[in-house]
mmCIF file of C-alpha atoms in Angstrom:
data_model
loop_
_atom_site.group_PDB
_atom_site.id
_atom_site.type_symbol
_atom_site.label_atom_id
_atom_site.label_comp_id
_atom_site.label_asym_id
_atom_site.label_seq_id
_atom_site.Cartn_x
_atom_site.Cartn_y
_atom_site.Cartn_z
ATOM 1 C CA MET A 8 0.000 0.000 0.000
ATOM 2 C CA TYR A 9 1.718 3.128 -1.183
ATOM 3 C CA LEU A 10 0.382 6.660 -1.310
ATOM 4 C CA ASP A 11 0.604 8.781 -4.453
ATOM 5 C CA GLY A 12 2.802 11.867 -4.460
ATOM 6 C CA LEU A 13 4.671 13.346 -1.538
ATOM 7 C CA ILE A 14 3.234 12.566 1.882
ATOM 8 C CA ARG A 15 4.041 14.954 4.631
ATOM 9 C CA LEU A 16 3.632 13.530 8.072
ATOM 10 C CA VAL A 17 3.750 16.333 10.606
ATOM 11 C CA LEU A 18 5.704 15.436 13.711
ATOM 12 C CA VAL A 19 5.017 17.774 16.582
ATOM 13 C CA ALA A 20 7.744 20.111 17.780
ATOM 14 C CA LEU A 21 6.794 20.896 21.343
ATOM 15 C CA LEU A 22 7.329 24.503 22.371
ATOM 16 C CA LEU A 23 9.208 24.031 25.603
ATOM 17 C CA ALA A 24 10.459 27.495 26.423
ATOM 18 C CA HIS A 25 7.545 28.139 28.788
ATOM 19 C CA TYR A 26 8.015 24.778 30.491
ATOM 20 C CA ALA A 27 11.817 24.550 30.544
ATOM 21 C CA ARG A 28 11.907 24.897 34.307
ATOM 22 C CA ALA A 29 9.330 22.135 34.782
ATOM 23 C CA GLY A 30 11.692 19.209 34.483
ATOM 24 C CA ASN A 31 13.765 19.346 31.313
ATOM 25 C CA VAL A 32 17.494 19.120 31.903
ATOM 26 C CA THR A 33 20.132 21.400 30.480
ATOM 27 C CA ASN A 34 22.972 20.052 28.362
ATOM 28 C CA GLN A 35 25.300 20.384 31.357
ATOM 29 C CA GLU A 36 22.867 18.464 33.573
ATOM 30 C CA LEU A 37 22.466 15.819 30.869
ATOM 31 C CA VAL A 38 26.231 15.278 30.759
ATOM 32 C CA GLY A 39 26.218 15.031 34.536
ATOM 33 C CA LYS A 40 23.518 12.364 34.563
ATOM 34 C CA VAL A 41 25.304 10.356 31.895
ATOM 35 C CA ALA A 42 28.585 10.489 33.818
ATOM 36 C CA LYS A 43 26.963 9.640 37.158
ATOM 37 C CA ARG A 44 25.303 6.507 35.764
ATOM 38 C CA ARG A 45 28.438 5.509 33.851
ATOM 39 C CA LEU A 46 26.584 5.540 30.552
ATOM 40 C CA SER A 47 28.029 6.100 27.082
ATOM 41 C CA SER A 48 27.615 9.814 26.317
ATOM 42 C CA ASP A 49 28.052 9.064 22.611
ATOM 43 C CA LEU A 50 24.593 7.446 22.555
ATOM 44 C CA HIS A 51 22.630 10.284 24.136
ATOM 45 C CA MET A 52 21.140 13.453 22.726
ATOM 46 C CA SER A 53 19.188 16.455 23.919
ATOM 47 C CA ILE A 54 15.424 16.500 23.478
ATOM 48 C CA THR A 55 15.876 19.783 21.588
ATOM 49 C CA GLU A 56 17.278 17.698 18.722
ATOM 50 C CA ALA A 57 14.145 15.537 18.566
ATOM 51 C CA LEU A 58 11.215 17.496 19.950
ATOM 52 C CA TYR A 59 8.731 15.064 18.394
ATOM 53 C CA MET A 60 9.847 12.269 20.742
ATOM 54 C CA ALA A 61 7.897 11.080 23.766
ATOM 55 C CA ALA A 62 8.171 8.458 26.475
ATOM 56 C CA ILE A 63 5.025 6.360 26.787
ATOM 57 C CA ILE A 64 4.241 5.008 30.242
ATOM 58 C CA ILE A 65 1.784 2.096 30.197
ATOM 59 C CA PRO A 66 0.299 1.243 33.605
ATOM 60 C CA SER A 67 -1.798 -1.825 34.353
ATOM 61 C CA LYS A 68 -4.165 -2.752 37.181
ATOM 62 C CA GLU A 69 -2.732 -6.261 37.288
ATOM 63 C CA ASP A 70 0.870 -5.090 37.005
ATOM 64 C CA PRO A 71 1.576 -1.938 39.044
ATOM 65 C CA THR A 72 5.086 -1.731 37.621
ATOM 66 C CA ARG A 73 4.989 0.547 34.651
ATOM 67 C CA ARG A 74 6.056 -0.448 31.175
ATOM 68 C CA VAL A 75 8.012 2.166 29.230
ATOM 69 C CA CYS A 76 7.993 2.515 25.457
ATOM 70 C CA SER A 77 8.866 5.272 23.031
ATOM 71 C CA GLY A 78 6.651 7.043 20.533
ATOM 72 C CA PHE A 79 6.508 10.088 18.325
ATOM 73 C CA PHE A 80 3.920 12.689 17.431
ATOM 74 C CA LEU A 81 2.025 12.556 14.143
ATOM 75 C CA HIS A 82 -0.192 15.441 15.135
ATOM 76 C CA GLU A 83 -0.773 17.695 18.096
ATOM 77 C CA TYR A 84 -2.894 15.052 19.815
ATOM 78 C CA TRP A 85 -1.817 11.843 18.090
ATOM 79 C CA LEU A 86 1.194 9.591 18.580
ATOM 80 C CA VAL A 87 2.362 6.384 16.989
ATOM 81 C CA THR A 88 4.133 3.561 18.814
ATOM 82 C CA ALA A 89 4.415 -0.233 18.752
ATOM 83 C CA ALA A 90 1.310 -2.328 19.373
ATOM 84 C CA SER A 91 3.492 -4.814 21.261
ATOM 85 C CA CYS A 92 3.885 -2.221 24.016
ATOM 86 C CA PHE A 93 0.328 -3.165 25.024
ATOM 87 C CA ASP A 94 0.745 -6.948 24.960
ATOM 88 C CA GLY A 95 -1.171 -8.524 27.824
ATOM 89 C CA ARG A 96 -3.442 -5.506 28.285
ATOM 90 C CA GLU A 97 -7.167 -5.908 27.789
ATOM 91 C CA VAL A 98 -8.950 -3.362 25.605
ATOM 92 C CA GLY A 99 -10.215 -1.399 28.605
ATOM 93 C CA ASP A 100 -6.757 -1.418 30.162
ATOM 94 C CA ARG A 101 -4.954 -0.001 27.128
ATOM 95 C CA LYS A 102 -4.060 3.378 28.516
ATOM 96 C CA ALA A 103 -0.936 5.471 28.416
ATOM 97 C CA VAL A 104 0.631 8.549 29.945
ATOM 98 C CA VAL A 105 2.762 10.480 27.471
ATOM 99 C CA ILE A 106 5.766 12.380 28.804
ATOM 100 C CA TYR A 107 7.310 14.835 26.368
ATOM 101 C CA GLY A 108 9.792 17.675 26.157
ATOM 102 C CA VAL A 109 12.298 16.135 28.583
ATOM 103 C CA ASP A 110 15.607 14.331 28.168
ATOM 104 C CA ASP A 111 14.857 12.042 31.124
ATOM 105 C CA TYR A 112 11.379 10.584 31.522
ATOM 106 C CA THR A 113 11.914 10.167 35.291
ATOM 107 C CA ALA A 114 12.447 13.911 35.742
ATOM 108 C CA GLU A 115 9.780 15.864 37.590
ATOM 109 C CA THR A 116 7.741 17.641 34.923
ATOM 110 C CA ILE A 117 4.288 18.980 34.133
ATOM 111 C CA ASN A 118 4.684 17.826 30.525
ATOM 112 C CA GLU A 119 2.392 14.806 30.861
ATOM 113 C CA VAL A 120 -0.782 14.040 28.925
ATOM 114 C CA GLY A 121 -3.044 11.025 29.350
ATOM 115 C CA SER A 122 -4.518 9.035 26.498
ATOM 116 C CA ILE A 123 -8.163 9.077 25.479
ATOM 117 C CA ARG A 124 -7.929 5.888 23.454
ATOM 118 C CA VAL A 125 -5.359 3.472 22.059
ATOM 119 C CA TRP A 126 -5.887 1.764 18.691
ATOM 120 C CA LEU A 127 -3.896 -1.343 17.797
ATOM 121 C CA HIS A 128 -3.621 -2.292 14.133
ATOM 122 C CA PRO A 129 -6.559 -4.659 13.467
ATOM 123 C CA GLU A 130 -4.198 -7.257 11.992
ATOM 124 C CA TYR A 131 -1.528 -7.032 14.675
ATOM 125 C CA ASP A 132 -0.259 -10.514 15.547
ATOM 126 C CA ALA A 133 1.750 -10.753 18.759
ATOM 127 C CA PRO A 134 3.500 -14.101 18.096
ATOM 128 C CA SER A 135 4.863 -13.067 14.689
ATOM 129 C CA GLY A 136 5.112 -9.321 15.358
ATOM 130 C CA ALA A 137 3.273 -8.540 12.116
ATOM 131 C CA ASN A 138 1.645 -5.090 11.873
ATOM 132 C CA ASP A 139 3.229 -3.976 15.153
ATOM 133 C CA ILE A 140 1.842 -0.452 15.194
ATOM 134 C CA ALA A 141 -0.545 1.474 17.456
ATOM 135 C CA LEU A 142 -2.030 4.959 17.520
ATOM 136 C CA ILE A 143 -2.589 6.945 20.719
ATOM 137 C CA MET A 144 -5.107 9.769 20.939
ATOM 138 C CA LEU A 145 -4.365 12.298 23.694
ATOM 139 C CA HIS A 146 -6.544 14.517 25.832
ATOM 140 C CA ARG A 147 -6.447 18.059 24.542
ATOM 141 C CA SER A 148 -4.131 20.212 26.591
ATOM 142 C CA ASN A 149 -2.798 23.727 26.241
ATOM 143 C CA LYS A 150 0.578 22.303 27.261
ATOM 144 C CA VAL A 151 0.977 20.661 23.853
ATOM 145 C CA LEU A 152 1.688 23.142 21.079
ATOM 146 C CA MET A 153 2.676 22.601 17.480
ATOM 147 C CA ASP A 154 5.564 24.287 15.691
ATOM 148 C CA LYS A 155 4.972 23.708 11.980
ATOM 149 C CA SER A 156 8.613 24.435 11.185
ATOM 150 C CA GLU A 157 9.450 20.980 12.556
ATOM 151 C CA ILE A 158 8.242 18.370 10.055
ATOM 152 C CA VAL A 159 9.516 15.063 8.794
ATOM 153 C CA LYS A 160 8.757 14.123 5.201
ATOM 154 C CA LEU A 161 7.646 10.678 4.136
ATOM 155 C CA ASP A 162 7.164 10.199 0.408
ATOM 156 C CA ASP A 163 5.789 7.318 -1.658
ATOM 157 C CA TYR A 164 9.223 5.790 -2.274
ATOM 158 C CA ALA A 165 9.371 2.169 -1.159
ATOM 159 C CA TYR A 166 12.411 -0.021 -0.653
ATOM 160 C CA THR A 167 12.692 -2.880 -3.112
ATOM 161 C CA TYR A 168 11.961 -6.036 -1.164
ATOM 162 C CA ASN A 169 14.712 -8.661 -0.998
ATOM 163 C CA ASN A 170 17.204 -6.572 -2.981
ATOM 164 C CA HIS A 171 20.118 -7.242 -0.555
ATOM 165 C CA ASP A 172 20.871 -3.522 -0.079
ATOM 166 C CA VAL A 173 21.972 -2.309 3.353
ATOM 167 C CA TYR A 174 20.761 1.046 4.709
ATOM 168 C CA SER A 175 22.469 3.024 7.453
ATOM 169 C CA CYS A 176 19.794 4.252 9.865
ATOM 170 C CA MET A 177 19.302 5.690 13.343
ATOM 171 C CA GLY A 178 16.792 4.683 15.999
ATOM 172 C CA LEU A 179 15.678 7.057 18.758
ATOM 173 C CA GLY A 180 13.935 6.396 22.009
ATOM 174 C CA PHE A 181 13.652 5.959 25.730
ATOM 175 C CA GLY A 182 14.322 2.253 25.558
ATOM 176 C CA LYS A 183 13.696 -0.415 28.142
ATOM 177 C CA ASN A 184 17.113 -1.577 29.242
ATOM 178 C CA ILE A 185 19.091 -3.147 32.053
ATOM 179 C CA HIS A 186 21.497 -0.277 32.608
ATOM 180 C CA ASN A 187 19.294 2.258 34.449
ATOM 181 C CA ASP A 188 19.266 4.487 31.380
ATOM 182 C CA THR A 189 16.152 6.672 31.324
ATOM 183 C CA LEU A 190 17.629 9.342 29.033
ATOM 184 C CA LEU A 191 16.788 9.971 25.395
ATOM 185 C CA HIS A 192 19.283 8.003 23.297
ATOM 186 C CA PHE A 193 19.996 6.809 19.798
ATOM 187 C CA ASN A 194 21.400 3.667 18.204
ATOM 188 C CA LEU A 195 22.893 3.218 14.735
ATOM 189 C CA TYR A 196 21.743 0.244 12.656
ATOM 190 C CA ASP A 197 22.484 -1.497 9.389
ATOM 191 C CA ILE A 198 18.982 -2.110 8.041
ATOM 192 C CA TYR A 199 17.988 -4.807 5.569
ATOM 193 C CA TYR A 200 14.840 -5.400 3.532
ATOM 194 C CA ASP A 201 16.175 -8.837 2.714
ATOM 195 C CA LEU A 202 14.453 -12.155 3.333
ATOM 196 C CA ASP A 203 17.760 -14.030 3.445
ATOM 197 C CA ALA A 204 19.625 -11.783 5.895
ATOM 198 C CA CYS A 205 20.752 -13.608 9.019
ATOM 199 C CA GLY A 206 18.122 -13.120 11.686
ATOM 200 C CA CYS A 207 15.597 -11.893 9.115
ATOM 201 C CA ARG A 208 14.644 -15.197 7.522
ATOM 202 C CA ARG A 209 11.027 -14.891 8.593
ATOM 203 C CA ASN A 210 10.936 -11.285 7.490
ATOM 204 C CA ASN A 211 7.999 -10.059 5.423
ATOM 205 C CA PRO A 212 7.324 -6.944 3.319
ATOM 206 C CA GLY A 213 5.819 -5.225 6.368
ATOM 207 C CA THR A 214 9.025 -5.419 8.397
ATOM 208 C CA LEU A 215 12.540 -3.977 8.181
ATOM 209 C CA CYS A 216 15.323 -5.866 9.917
ATOM 210 C CA GLY A 217 18.920 -5.180 10.902
ATOM 211 C CA ASN A 218 21.629 -5.142 13.527
ATOM 212 C CA LEU A 219 23.696 -2.603 15.412
ATOM 213 C CA GLN A 220 26.605 -0.998 13.644
ATOM 214 C CA LEU A 221 30.011 -1.539 15.217
ATOM 215 C CA MET A 222 30.429 0.851 18.096
ATOM 216 C CA GLU A 223 32.194 1.006 21.403
ATOM 217 C CA GLY A 224 30.436 0.835 24.723
ATOM 218 C CA LEU A 225 27.788 -1.431 26.163
ATOM 219 C CA CYS A 226 26.199 -3.798 23.693
ATOM 220 C CA LEU A 227 22.420 -3.927 23.606
ATOM 221 C CA ASN A 228 22.128 -1.335 26.329
ATOM 222 C CA ASN A 229 18.926 0.027 24.802
ATOM 223 C CA PHE A 230 16.257 -0.876 22.331
ATOM 224 C CA ASP A 231 13.892 1.745 21.021
ATOM 225 C CA LYS A 232 10.548 -0.124 21.081
ATOM 226 C CA GLY A 233 7.955 2.220 19.603
ATOM 227 C CA GLY A 234 10.553 4.817 18.615
ATOM 228 C CA PRO A 235 11.249 6.043 15.082
ATOM 229 C CA LEU A 236 13.753 4.479 12.676
ATOM 230 C CA ILE A 237 15.237 7.283 10.573
ATOM 231 C CA CYS A 238 16.939 6.477 7.264
ATOM 232 C CA GLY A 239 18.217 9.213 4.977
ATOM 233 C CA GLY A 240 16.502 11.869 7.093
ATOM 234 C CA LEU A 241 13.078 10.204 6.800
ATOM 235 C CA VAL A 242 11.116 8.279 9.398
ATOM 236 C CA VAL A 243 10.607 4.871 7.793
ATOM 237 C CA GLY A 244 9.884 2.504 10.675
ATOM 238 C CA ILE A 245 8.842 1.876 14.273
ATOM 239 C CA GLY A 246 10.952 -0.142 16.727
ATOM 240 C CA SER A 247 9.294 -3.537 17.238
ATOM 241 C CA THR A 248 11.484 -6.246 18.794
ATOM 242 C CA ASN A 249 14.981 -7.655 19.145
ATOM 243 C CA TYR A 250 16.183 -11.245 19.223
ATOM 244 C CA ARG A 251 19.322 -13.329 18.974
ATOM 245 C CA CYS A 252 20.225 -14.581 15.522
ATOM 246 C CA LYS A 253 20.139 -18.370 15.295
ATOM 247 C CA THR A 254 23.232 -19.270 13.345
ATOM 248 C CA GLU A 255 25.981 -21.876 13.570
ATOM 249 C CA LYS A 256 28.591 -19.154 13.376
ATOM 250 C CA VAL A 257 30.026 -17.979 16.668
ATOM 251 C CA TYR A 258 30.730 -14.266 16.932
ATOM 252 C CA SER A 259 32.793 -12.665 19.651
ATOM 253 C CA LEU A 260 30.792 -9.432 19.439
ATOM 254 C CA CYS A 261 27.144 -9.471 20.487
ATOM 255 C CA TYR A 262 26.173 -6.731 18.015
ATOM 256 C CA LYS A 263 26.774 -9.334 15.292
ATOM 257 C CA GLU A 264 24.430 -11.862 16.899
ATOM 258 C CA ASN A 265 21.428 -9.736 17.808
ATOM 259 C CA TYR A 266 18.852 -8.506 15.341
ATOM 260 C CA PHE A 267 16.137 -5.906 15.486
ATOM 261 C CA THR A 268 12.871 -5.587 13.606
ATOM 262 C CA PHE A 269 11.027 -2.396 12.707
ATOM 263 C CA THR A 270 7.482 -2.021 11.430
ATOM 264 C CA TYR A 271 7.701 -0.518 7.940
ATOM 265 C CA LEU A 272 5.565 2.658 7.985
ATOM 266 C CA CYS A 273 5.100 2.793 4.228
ATOM 267 C CA ASN A 274 2.877 -0.291 4.434
ATOM 268 C CA HIS A 275 0.567 1.366 6.972
ATOM 269 C CA PHE A 276 -0.096 4.856 5.603
ATOM 270 C CA GLN A 277 -3.645 3.932 4.596
ATOM 271 C CA TRP A 278 -4.520 2.675 8.074
ATOM 272 C CA ILE A 279 -2.921 5.720 9.740
ATOM 273 C CA SER A 280 -4.859 8.120 7.498
ATOM 274 C CA LYS A 281 -8.187 6.610 8.583
#
């Protein structure tokens, strides 16, 4: 499913000047937090470089511990994220609190908006991860403002499936991780649209797949579930899942063994536009 002509998908730039004192950290404070937690500063960025990003907190009555995913704004009151963030939640329990405009989602801030409703893709399949995309509608709030100068363009170009090309891309998010990292971060990936790529053998035209590029620091310290995959300056995918590649080869570096899948946005424009 491809759309004709150039499609402009407006990603919200949140005007934070009025709320800067409400929890967002300065660059100096960000460096301090990174150093204190012994994290890799090379993987972190300021929210001012990605004002469309948000942390999505998903509470549950059965599970009081909150689940954290990433997402990004399509409109002033709409976000997109991964449907798998809501696995195990009944329809009535699919709720989210969106935290935006901060580098650290644990910071004290007034920049929080609750969801009105969460829509999972009607053909989302949890076991296979197919159609792993969800839309979140927010309560209207005068705290959320749109700056139309901040837009990301998505056109009707589609990658050629199974063409063996490799694309250098960046993923952003507030990923769930085991290293106490609650700051906005990025990872660099080599992305494939290739059925035969190691770890992508069950891939389908609705999914992009790849692994981390070689980099120093902690391996697999973050994964950007629900966050945007940006290739060539365009948002092309949504972080879905990661898994270990099943191969007879033994690698000494874990970035070679672990693969990541991203929901391909181009295949879902029609559903999003509804």
